[in-house]
Structure formats: C-alpha cells, structure tokens
Amino acid sequence: MPVDILTVNNLDGGYEVFVGKRKVFVHAVDNVSLTLHENEVLGIAGESGCGKSTLAKMIYGAIIPPLVVRSGDIYITTRNSANLKLNRLSIDEIRKRIWWLEISYIPQNSMNVLNPLKRIKDQFLNVFKYHDIEIDKEDFMKHLREMLNVMGLPPEVINAYPHQLSGGMRQRVVIALSLLFNPRIVIADEPTTAVDVVTQRTILSLIKGWRENNKSSLILISHDMSVHAYMDDRIAIMYAGNIVEIGNVFEVFKEPLHPYTKALIDSLIRKGDRTIRKGLMGQPPDLINPPPGCRFHPRCPFAMDICRVKEPPTIFLDKDRYVKCWLYVNTR
Ligand SMILES: Nc1ncnc2c1ncn2[C@@H]1O[C@H](COP(=O)(O)OP(=O)(O)OP(=O)(O)O)[C@@H](O)[C@H]1O
C-alpha cells in the first residue's frame, strides 16, 4: 500500500479582484481533493488557465492577495513523521519549517527568479542564511558542486552571474537551488516550458534521476501530455478548477474515462501519424461565471440534460482512480 505524505481535502479558493468597481471572485480551484504518495510523481495536466498554478500555490502555502483560500485542508507528513495541518501554520512557521526543507517550489519561468547582481554561489549561500543553517565553507562548496553536478552543470557556474549563463543553465541552477536540502516534496510548475525541446528532455531526465535517487515525491504541473507520459506515476486532469479524473498514468492513457481526458490524449501527435490532430472545440469557461452543472458540458460531445444543471459526482473506481462525470453514474 502506498503511503500518503500529502493530503488535500476539499480545497477551494481563487482570486478576489475588481472589475471596474465591482468585486468579483475568480473561482480557480473548486473543491479539489487529492493525495500524494511517498516516492511518486503526480502530474497535474490541463489547458492554460484551468487552475494548475493556483492549486500549486495553495498547496505550497504561498497565499498572497488577491489569492484567497475559502475552505479545505492540507495535511503533510514531515520527514520526522510529524503530521501537520499546513493551513493552520502561520506564514512564518511555513517559511521556517516547510519551504525548502519539506516542500520546494519551482515556479513558472523560474529562470528569471535569480538575482542578477549576485554570483550563483551567493544565491545558494543565501538559502542557508535564510534557514539559519551554519555550514563550513569547504562543506558548502562541496555540496554546491554536487548539486550543480546533479543538474549537469560544470563547476565554473559557481562563480558566474546569471547573465553569463544560458536560459537552460539558469533553469537548472534554480532547480538545483530548490533541491538543496533534499526536500520530501517538490512542486515543479511547467519547469521546462521556456526552453527548447532538447534542453527540456535533459532537464526532465535530470529531475527524474534526482527524484529516483532521493525517493522524493514530485508534483509536476504541465499542459504538455507528452511530458506527463514520460514523467508521471499518476496523473490528475484539471478542467476549470476541478480535478475531473485521476489515476495511474498508464491506465489513464490506455483507457481515459472523462471526455476531456480523451480529448487531451487524442490531441497528442503519434509516431508515423501524418494526419492533423483535431483540437478540442471551444474555449475553457470564464472562472468568474462558470457554467452551471458540469463545467465541461458546453464543450462535451456526450453532454446530457443532467450535465447542464447538476454538478457530476466523483465516482471512485478504487482509492487512486476517480472520474467526475455523469456518464459513469449507474454504469459501473
Ligand atoms: N493574480 C491573479 N489575479 C486574478 N486572476 C488570476 C490571477 N492569477 C491567475 N488568475 C486566474 O485564475 C485562473 C487560473 O489560473 P492559473 O494560472 O492557476 O491556471 P494554469 O492552469 O496554471 O494556467 P497557466 O499554465 O497558463 O498558468 C485563470 O482564469 C487566471 O486568469
């Protein structure tokens, strides 16, 4: 039985913003529940704007206005086996006890987060200072060289400034920084979208290798289904703030249940196939005013009357596989 190290229960939230003088709520994460197992890659897939990054920020505890969490709980089991309710901790406790040590976050476009005025070694040193961790200079340099090596970077990078490195190298430096203290959980938000495909493959392989060696868990956010096919153990499919399907990646690719999952998989280009892939018709809904019933119904080729008025229930096939769709009610 896999051990759950992170549990998200009915998490709900979004952005409180003004449209003109009117305050509105962008409901980006709608009642999401999921678990993350020890030593696994859980992918989160879905079109741009479906709430993947918002969910990641909420799990990480980076709740900065206008983002608000309206309800739900997040539990984490730390490396010393403490069970913590993350959303009960103050931001200071999260900073000191959780970030970098238990959970690291690689944000979107992270190659741009490095301080342009500081050499790479000083950026690593800052993380030690931030956590009040004293380290002998020689041990620090040794650890730094090791971390850069894990990410396939030469030792010369230590003394470089960010502008002296290519985009792919900066990206790998940021990933090495996030792995500095061997966190139990890494959340990587589109870690390779800003780099070319060859660099993308290299970076994904390096992350994969590091994770397998350290037996850490990875939440991997990407809109690219081929990245998920390569990296994931389980995959969660997100649509308009909901997780509409979750399951073992092989099972989901072999037998997708939700019509949205089917559409995402059908849009993948396959070797030797020269036909133009049909994209999914229509646009994701406005999350200020999402459609009633199933949020996917306006684009769903199988929509029934009930889908237009009532939110579908979550149907569990087993503990780790569920689908949120009326098509499966009374049929399984
Ligand atoms: N700071 C913000 N203020 C208001 N709305 C926001 C903010 N950030 C994101 N949103 C909205 O929240 C919704 C979910 O966005 P989110 O970035 O989480 O989606 P995503 O699936 O990660 O997409 P992408 O991959 O394009 O970032 C979108 O409608 C987006 O416009």
Short mmCIF file of C-alpha atoms and ligand atoms in Angstrom, two decimals:
data_model
loop_
_atom_site.label_atom_id
_atom_site.label_comp_id
_atom_site.label_asym_id
_atom_site.label_seq_id
_atom_site.Cartn_x
_atom_site.Cartn_y
_atom_site.Cartn_z
CA MET A 1 0.00 0.00 0.00
CA PRO A 2 1.49 3.40 -0.91
CA VAL A 3 1.94 5.83 1.97
CA ASP A 4 0.30 9.25 1.59
CA ILE A 5 2.63 12.12 2.54
CA LEU A 6 0.31 14.93 1.46
CA THR A 7 -3.46 15.01 1.58
CA VAL A 8 -5.60 17.79 0.13
CA ASN A 9 -9.24 17.75 1.23
CA ASN A 10 -11.92 19.84 -0.49
CA LEU A 11 -9.60 22.74 -1.21
CA ASP A 12 -11.45 25.73 -2.59
CA GLY A 13 -10.20 29.19 -3.48
CA GLY A 14 -9.32 31.74 -6.10
CA TYR A 15 -8.73 35.43 -6.67
CA GLU A 16 -10.73 38.34 -5.29
CA VAL A 17 -10.31 41.04 -7.89
CA PHE A 18 -12.06 44.18 -9.07
CA VAL A 19 -13.64 44.50 -12.50
CA GLY A 20 -14.16 48.24 -12.59
CA LYS A 21 -15.69 48.96 -9.18
CA ARG A 22 -17.26 45.50 -8.88
CA LYS A 23 -15.51 42.94 -6.70
CA VAL A 24 -15.55 39.50 -8.34
CA PHE A 25 -14.22 36.08 -7.47
CA VAL A 26 -12.18 34.03 -9.96
CA HIS A 27 -13.00 30.52 -8.77
CA ALA A 28 -9.73 28.90 -9.88
CA VAL A 29 -9.69 25.89 -7.50
CA ASP A 30 -13.07 24.29 -6.92
CA ASN A 31 -13.35 21.69 -4.18
CA VAL A 32 -10.18 19.77 -5.04
CA SER A 33 -9.19 16.60 -3.17
CA LEU A 34 -6.08 14.55 -3.86
CA THR A 35 -3.26 12.66 -2.19
CA LEU A 36 0.43 12.48 -2.93
CA HIS A 37 2.21 9.22 -2.17
CA GLU A 38 5.72 8.78 -0.87
CA ASN A 39 8.21 8.39 -3.74
CA GLU A 40 5.91 9.13 -6.68
CA VAL A 41 5.38 11.64 -9.48
CA LEU A 42 1.88 13.04 -9.55
CA GLY A 43 1.25 15.02 -12.71
CA ILE A 44 -1.33 17.77 -12.99
CA ALA A 45 -2.47 18.35 -16.56
CA GLY A 46 -4.95 20.66 -18.23
CA GLU A 47 -5.24 23.63 -20.57
CA SER A 48 -3.85 27.04 -19.75
CA GLY A 49 -5.96 28.88 -17.19
CA CYS A 50 -7.58 25.77 -15.65
CA GLY A 51 -6.08 26.47 -12.20
CA LYS A 52 -2.95 24.30 -12.08
CA SER A 53 -0.61 27.05 -10.81
CA THR A 54 -3.20 28.32 -8.35
CA LEU A 55 -3.57 24.82 -6.88
CA ALA A 56 0.25 24.57 -6.64
CA LYS A 57 0.49 27.91 -4.82
CA MET A 58 -2.26 26.90 -2.41
CA ILE A 59 -0.55 23.58 -1.60
CA TYR A 60 2.78 25.37 -1.12
CA GLY A 61 1.18 27.91 1.19
CA ALA A 62 2.10 30.91 -0.98
CA ILE A 63 -1.21 32.65 -0.35
CA ILE A 64 -0.56 36.21 -1.42
CA PRO A 65 -3.51 38.55 -2.15
CA PRO A 66 -5.56 38.61 -4.31
CA LEU A 67 -5.34 34.79 -3.85
CA VAL A 68 -7.59 33.51 -1.06
CA VAL A 69 -8.32 30.03 0.28
CA ARG A 70 -12.03 29.80 1.09
CA SER A 71 -12.12 26.30 2.58
CA GLY A 72 -10.40 22.95 2.72
CA ASP A 73 -7.43 21.35 4.45
CA ILE A 74 -3.91 20.32 3.55
CA TYR A 75 -2.07 17.75 5.67
CA ILE A 76 1.59 16.87 5.33
CA THR A 77 3.68 14.14 6.96
CA THR A 78 7.13 15.57 7.53
CA ARG A 79 10.41 13.65 7.27
CA ASN A 80 10.44 13.19 11.05
CA SER A 81 6.92 11.71 10.81
CA ALA A 82 5.06 14.72 12.25
CA ASN A 83 1.56 15.19 10.85
CA LEU A 84 0.93 18.88 10.23
CA LYS A 85 -2.11 20.72 9.03
CA LEU A 86 -0.39 23.12 6.66
CA ASN A 87 -3.16 25.69 6.52
CA ARG A 88 -3.08 26.02 10.33
CA LEU A 89 0.55 27.15 10.28
CA SER A 90 1.44 30.83 10.23
CA ILE A 91 3.37 32.10 7.24
CA ASP A 92 6.49 32.37 9.45
CA GLU A 93 6.17 28.73 10.52
CA ILE A 94 5.68 27.67 6.88
CA ARG A 95 8.78 29.65 5.86
CA LYS A 96 10.96 28.19 8.59
CA ARG A 97 9.66 24.62 8.83
CA ILE A 98 8.26 23.75 5.42
CA TRP A 99 9.73 25.69 2.49
CA TRP A 100 12.92 24.20 1.01
CA LEU A 101 13.18 21.62 3.82
CA GLU A 102 9.91 19.70 3.31
CA ILE A 103 8.42 21.24 0.15
CA SER A 104 10.23 23.12 -2.59
CA TYR A 105 8.54 25.03 -5.36
CA ILE A 106 9.95 25.59 -8.82
CA PRO A 107 7.75 28.39 -10.17
CA GLN A 108 6.85 29.04 -13.80
CA ASN A 109 9.56 30.98 -15.69
CA SER A 110 11.86 30.29 -12.76
CA MET A 111 14.98 31.03 -14.78
CA ASN A 112 14.15 34.70 -14.17
CA VAL A 113 14.00 34.47 -10.36
CA LEU A 114 17.78 34.61 -9.86
CA ASN A 115 19.17 37.87 -8.52
CA PRO A 116 21.11 39.38 -11.48
CA LEU A 117 23.59 41.11 -9.14
CA LYS A 118 24.71 38.04 -7.22
CA ARG A 119 27.05 35.23 -8.21
CA ILE A 120 25.48 31.75 -8.22
CA LYS A 121 27.39 30.66 -5.08
CA ASP A 122 26.00 33.65 -3.14
CA GLN A 123 22.46 32.79 -4.19
CA PHE A 124 22.96 29.30 -2.68
CA LEU A 125 24.58 30.78 0.45
CA ASN A 126 21.52 32.99 0.95
CA VAL A 127 19.30 29.91 1.28
CA PHE A 128 21.48 28.61 4.12
CA LYS A 129 21.33 32.04 5.81
CA TYR A 130 17.56 32.20 5.35
CA HIS A 131 17.22 28.97 7.34
CA ASP A 132 19.90 29.94 9.89
CA ILE A 133 21.90 26.89 8.87
CA GLU A 134 25.60 27.24 9.62
CA ILE A 135 27.85 25.41 7.21
CA ASP A 136 31.60 25.18 6.98
CA LYS A 137 32.92 26.92 3.84
CA GLU A 138 34.52 23.76 2.45
CA ASP A 139 31.42 21.63 3.06
CA PHE A 140 29.31 24.32 1.43
CA MET A 141 31.48 24.39 -1.71
CA LYS A 142 31.46 20.58 -1.86
CA HIS A 143 27.66 20.44 -1.54
CA LEU A 144 27.27 23.20 -4.11
CA ARG A 145 29.49 21.38 -6.62
CA GLU A 146 27.49 18.20 -6.03
CA MET A 147 24.15 19.93 -6.54
CA LEU A 148 25.31 21.60 -9.75
CA ASN A 149 26.67 18.26 -10.94
CA VAL A 150 23.28 16.60 -10.25
CA MET A 151 21.81 19.16 -12.64
CA GLY A 152 24.55 18.53 -15.22
CA LEU A 153 26.25 21.91 -14.67
CA PRO A 154 30.04 22.43 -14.69
CA PRO A 155 31.81 23.81 -11.54
CA GLU A 156 32.59 27.13 -13.32
CA VAL A 157 28.93 28.05 -12.82
CA ILE A 158 29.68 28.61 -9.12
CA ASN A 159 31.33 31.99 -9.75
CA ALA A 160 29.14 33.07 -12.67
CA TYR A 161 26.49 35.79 -12.65
CA PRO A 162 23.06 34.75 -14.05
CA HIS A 163 23.52 36.78 -17.26
CA GLN A 164 26.60 34.73 -18.11
CA LEU A 165 24.52 31.54 -18.31
CA SER A 166 22.11 30.34 -20.99
CA GLY A 167 18.39 30.13 -20.20
CA GLY A 168 18.59 26.34 -19.84
CA MET A 169 21.55 26.66 -17.42
CA ARG A 170 19.75 29.28 -15.31
CA GLN A 171 16.74 26.99 -15.18
CA ARG A 172 18.93 24.13 -13.95
CA VAL A 173 20.54 26.41 -11.32
CA VAL A 174 17.07 27.28 -9.96
CA ILE A 175 16.13 23.59 -9.88
CA ALA A 176 19.42 22.76 -8.07
CA LEU A 177 18.61 25.53 -5.56
CA SER A 178 15.17 24.08 -4.90
CA LEU A 179 16.68 20.62 -4.29
CA LEU A 180 19.42 21.96 -1.98
CA PHE A 181 18.07 20.42 1.23
CA ASN A 182 16.64 17.26 -0.37
CA PRO A 183 13.00 18.23 0.22
CA ARG A 184 10.47 15.42 0.57
CA ILE A 185 8.13 17.06 -1.91
CA VAL A 186 8.97 19.16 -4.96
CA ILE A 187 6.30 21.11 -6.82
CA ALA A 188 7.51 21.93 -10.33
CA ASP A 189 5.27 24.32 -12.26
CA GLU A 190 5.94 23.97 -16.01
CA PRO A 191 9.68 23.55 -15.29
CA THR A 192 10.65 23.37 -18.96
CA THR A 193 8.23 25.49 -20.99
CA ALA A 194 10.71 28.32 -21.57
CA VAL A 195 13.45 26.10 -23.04
CA ASP A 196 13.94 24.26 -26.35
CA VAL A 197 12.87 20.59 -26.68
CA VAL A 198 16.38 19.13 -26.36
CA THR A 199 17.08 21.11 -23.17
CA GLN A 200 13.58 20.22 -21.98
CA ARG A 201 14.32 16.50 -22.27
CA THR A 202 17.69 16.93 -20.49
CA ILE A 203 16.14 18.86 -17.60
CA LEU A 204 13.29 16.37 -17.19
CA SER A 205 15.75 13.45 -17.18
CA LEU A 206 17.88 15.20 -14.54
CA ILE A 207 14.85 15.84 -12.31
CA LYS A 208 13.74 12.23 -12.81
CA GLY A 209 17.20 10.91 -11.86
CA TRP A 210 17.45 13.11 -8.76
CA ARG A 211 13.96 12.12 -7.60
CA GLU A 212 14.52 8.41 -8.06
CA ASN A 213 17.81 8.56 -6.12
CA ASN A 214 16.31 10.57 -3.26
CA LYS A 215 12.92 8.85 -3.20
CA SER A 216 11.26 12.25 -3.00
CA SER A 217 7.81 12.96 -4.42
CA LEU A 218 7.15 15.34 -7.26
CA ILE A 219 4.01 17.25 -8.19
CA LEU A 220 4.60 18.05 -11.84
CA ILE A 221 2.47 20.70 -13.48
CA SER A 222 2.41 20.78 -17.24
CA HIS A 223 -0.07 21.35 -20.04
CA ASP A 224 2.05 19.00 -22.18
CA MET A 225 0.68 15.45 -22.11
CA SER A 226 3.90 14.01 -23.58
CA VAL A 227 5.78 15.35 -20.53
CA HIS A 228 3.29 13.53 -18.31
CA ALA A 229 3.61 10.30 -20.30
CA TYR A 230 7.38 10.45 -19.75
CA MET A 231 7.46 11.51 -16.09
CA ASP A 232 4.33 10.58 -14.14
CA ASP A 233 3.28 7.65 -12.00
CA ARG A 234 -0.22 9.08 -11.54
CA ILE A 235 -1.92 11.90 -13.38
CA ALA A 236 -4.68 14.31 -12.36
CA ILE A 237 -6.61 16.04 -15.13
CA MET A 238 -7.82 19.53 -14.26
CA TYR A 239 -10.57 21.41 -16.04
CA ALA A 240 -11.85 24.83 -14.99
CA GLY A 241 -10.77 24.47 -11.37
CA ASN A 242 -11.95 20.85 -10.94
CA ILE A 243 -9.97 17.65 -11.00
CA VAL A 244 -12.13 15.64 -13.41
CA GLU A 245 -10.07 12.45 -13.45
CA ILE A 246 -7.14 10.97 -11.58
CA GLY A 247 -5.37 7.65 -11.91
CA ASN A 248 -2.31 5.63 -12.77
CA VAL A 249 -0.74 7.24 -15.83
CA PHE A 250 -0.70 4.03 -17.92
CA GLU A 251 -4.36 3.32 -17.14
CA VAL A 252 -5.43 6.89 -17.88
CA PHE A 253 -3.58 6.95 -21.23
CA LYS A 254 -4.86 3.46 -22.11
CA GLU A 255 -8.44 4.00 -21.04
CA PRO A 256 -9.26 7.66 -20.42
CA LEU A 257 -12.67 7.95 -18.81
CA HIS A 258 -13.56 11.64 -18.83
CA PRO A 259 -14.37 13.10 -22.29
CA TYR A 260 -11.93 15.94 -21.53
CA THR A 261 -9.10 13.48 -20.79
CA LYS A 262 -9.91 11.67 -24.04
CA ALA A 263 -9.69 14.95 -25.95
CA LEU A 264 -6.30 15.81 -24.38
CA ILE A 265 -4.88 12.40 -25.25
CA ASP A 266 -6.35 12.45 -28.78
CA SER A 267 -4.61 15.74 -29.44
CA LEU A 268 -1.17 14.08 -28.97
CA ILE A 269 0.85 13.53 -32.14
CA ARG A 270 1.80 9.86 -32.56
CA LYS A 271 4.87 8.48 -34.34
CA GLY A 272 4.18 7.82 -38.03
CA ASP A 273 0.76 9.50 -37.96
CA ARG A 274 0.67 12.32 -40.53
CA THR A 275 -2.94 13.35 -40.03
CA ILE A 276 -3.72 16.72 -38.48
CA ARG A 277 -4.87 16.17 -34.90
CA LYS A 278 -8.25 17.63 -34.09
CA GLY A 279 -8.11 20.03 -31.17
CA LEU A 280 -10.90 20.36 -28.65
CA MET A 281 -13.56 22.77 -29.90
CA GLY A 282 -14.44 25.86 -27.86
CA GLN A 283 -12.72 27.69 -25.03
CA PRO A 284 -12.36 26.94 -21.32
CA PRO A 285 -15.07 28.80 -19.35
CA ASP A 286 -14.79 32.13 -17.59
CA LEU A 287 -13.99 31.25 -13.98
CA ILE A 288 -15.82 34.35 -12.69
CA ASN A 289 -19.05 32.95 -14.10
CA PRO A 290 -18.53 29.24 -14.71
CA PRO A 291 -21.35 27.31 -16.42
CA PRO A 292 -23.82 25.52 -14.15
CA GLY A 293 -23.75 21.72 -13.79
CA CYS A 294 -20.60 20.16 -15.21
CA ARG A 295 -18.19 22.95 -16.15
CA PHE A 296 -17.17 20.94 -19.25
CA HIS A 297 -20.68 20.46 -20.63
CA PRO A 298 -20.59 23.30 -23.24
CA ARG A 299 -17.65 21.55 -24.96
CA CYS A 300 -18.58 17.94 -24.28
CA PRO A 301 -19.72 15.81 -27.24
CA PHE A 302 -21.58 13.50 -24.82
CA ALA A 303 -23.38 16.15 -22.74
CA MET A 304 -26.77 15.04 -21.40
CA ASP A 305 -29.55 17.13 -19.86
CA ILE A 306 -28.36 16.45 -16.32
CA CYS A 307 -24.83 17.71 -17.17
CA ARG A 308 -26.25 21.16 -17.90
CA VAL A 309 -27.85 21.56 -14.47
CA LYS A 310 -26.19 19.37 -11.86
CA GLU A 311 -22.54 19.06 -10.89
CA PRO A 312 -21.34 15.50 -11.51
CA PRO A 313 -20.45 13.33 -8.50
CA THR A 314 -16.98 11.89 -8.00
CA ILE A 315 -17.00 8.22 -8.90
CA PHE A 316 -14.22 6.17 -7.34
CA LEU A 317 -13.08 3.09 -9.24
CA ASP A 318 -10.53 2.46 -6.49
CA LYS A 319 -8.75 4.62 -3.90
CA ASP A 320 -6.43 6.16 -6.51
CA ARG A 321 -8.71 6.32 -9.56
CA TYR A 322 -11.70 8.57 -9.87
CA VAL A 323 -13.68 10.37 -12.52
CA LYS A 324 -16.13 13.23 -12.15
CA CYS A 325 -18.65 12.65 -14.93
CA TRP A 326 -22.34 11.78 -15.25
CA LEU A 327 -21.55 9.22 -17.96
CA TYR A 328 -20.34 6.84 -15.26
CA VAL A 329 -23.25 7.08 -12.88
CA ASN A 330 -25.13 3.76 -12.68
CA THR A 331 -22.92 2.26 -15.36
CA ARG A 332 -20.08 0.92 -13.19
N1 LIG B 1 -3.24 37.20 -9.81
C1 LIG B 1 -4.39 36.83 -10.38
N2 LIG B 1 -5.47 37.64 -10.29
C2 LIG B 1 -6.64 37.30 -10.87
N3 LIG B 1 -6.85 36.15 -11.55
C3 LIG B 1 -5.81 35.32 -11.68
C4 LIG B 1 -4.53 35.62 -11.12
N4 LIG B 1 -3.69 34.61 -11.42
C5 LIG B 1 -4.40 33.71 -12.14
N5 LIG B 1 -5.68 34.15 -12.30
C6 LIG B 1 -6.77 33.46 -13.00
O1 LIG B 1 -7.01 32.21 -12.34
C7 LIG B 1 -7.33 31.21 -13.29
C8 LIG B 1 -6.38 30.04 -13.12
O2 LIG B 1 -5.08 30.49 -13.48
P1 LIG B 1 -3.78 29.56 -13.28
O3 LIG B 1 -2.58 30.39 -13.59
O4 LIG B 1 -3.85 28.89 -11.97
O5 LIG B 1 -4.01 28.48 -14.45
P2 LIG B 1 -2.98 27.46 -15.08
O6 LIG B 1 -3.74 26.23 -15.38
O7 LIG B 1 -1.79 27.33 -14.22
O8 LIG B 1 -2.60 28.17 -16.44
P3 LIG B 1 -1.17 28.62 -16.99
O9 LIG B 1 -0.44 27.36 -17.30
O10 LIG B 1 -1.48 29.44 -18.20
O11 LIG B 1 -0.55 29.43 -15.88
C9 LIG B 1 -7.27 31.87 -14.67
O12 LIG B 1 -8.59 32.26 -15.00
C10 LIG B 1 -6.41 33.08 -14.43
O13 LIG B 1 -6.74 34.13 -15.32
#
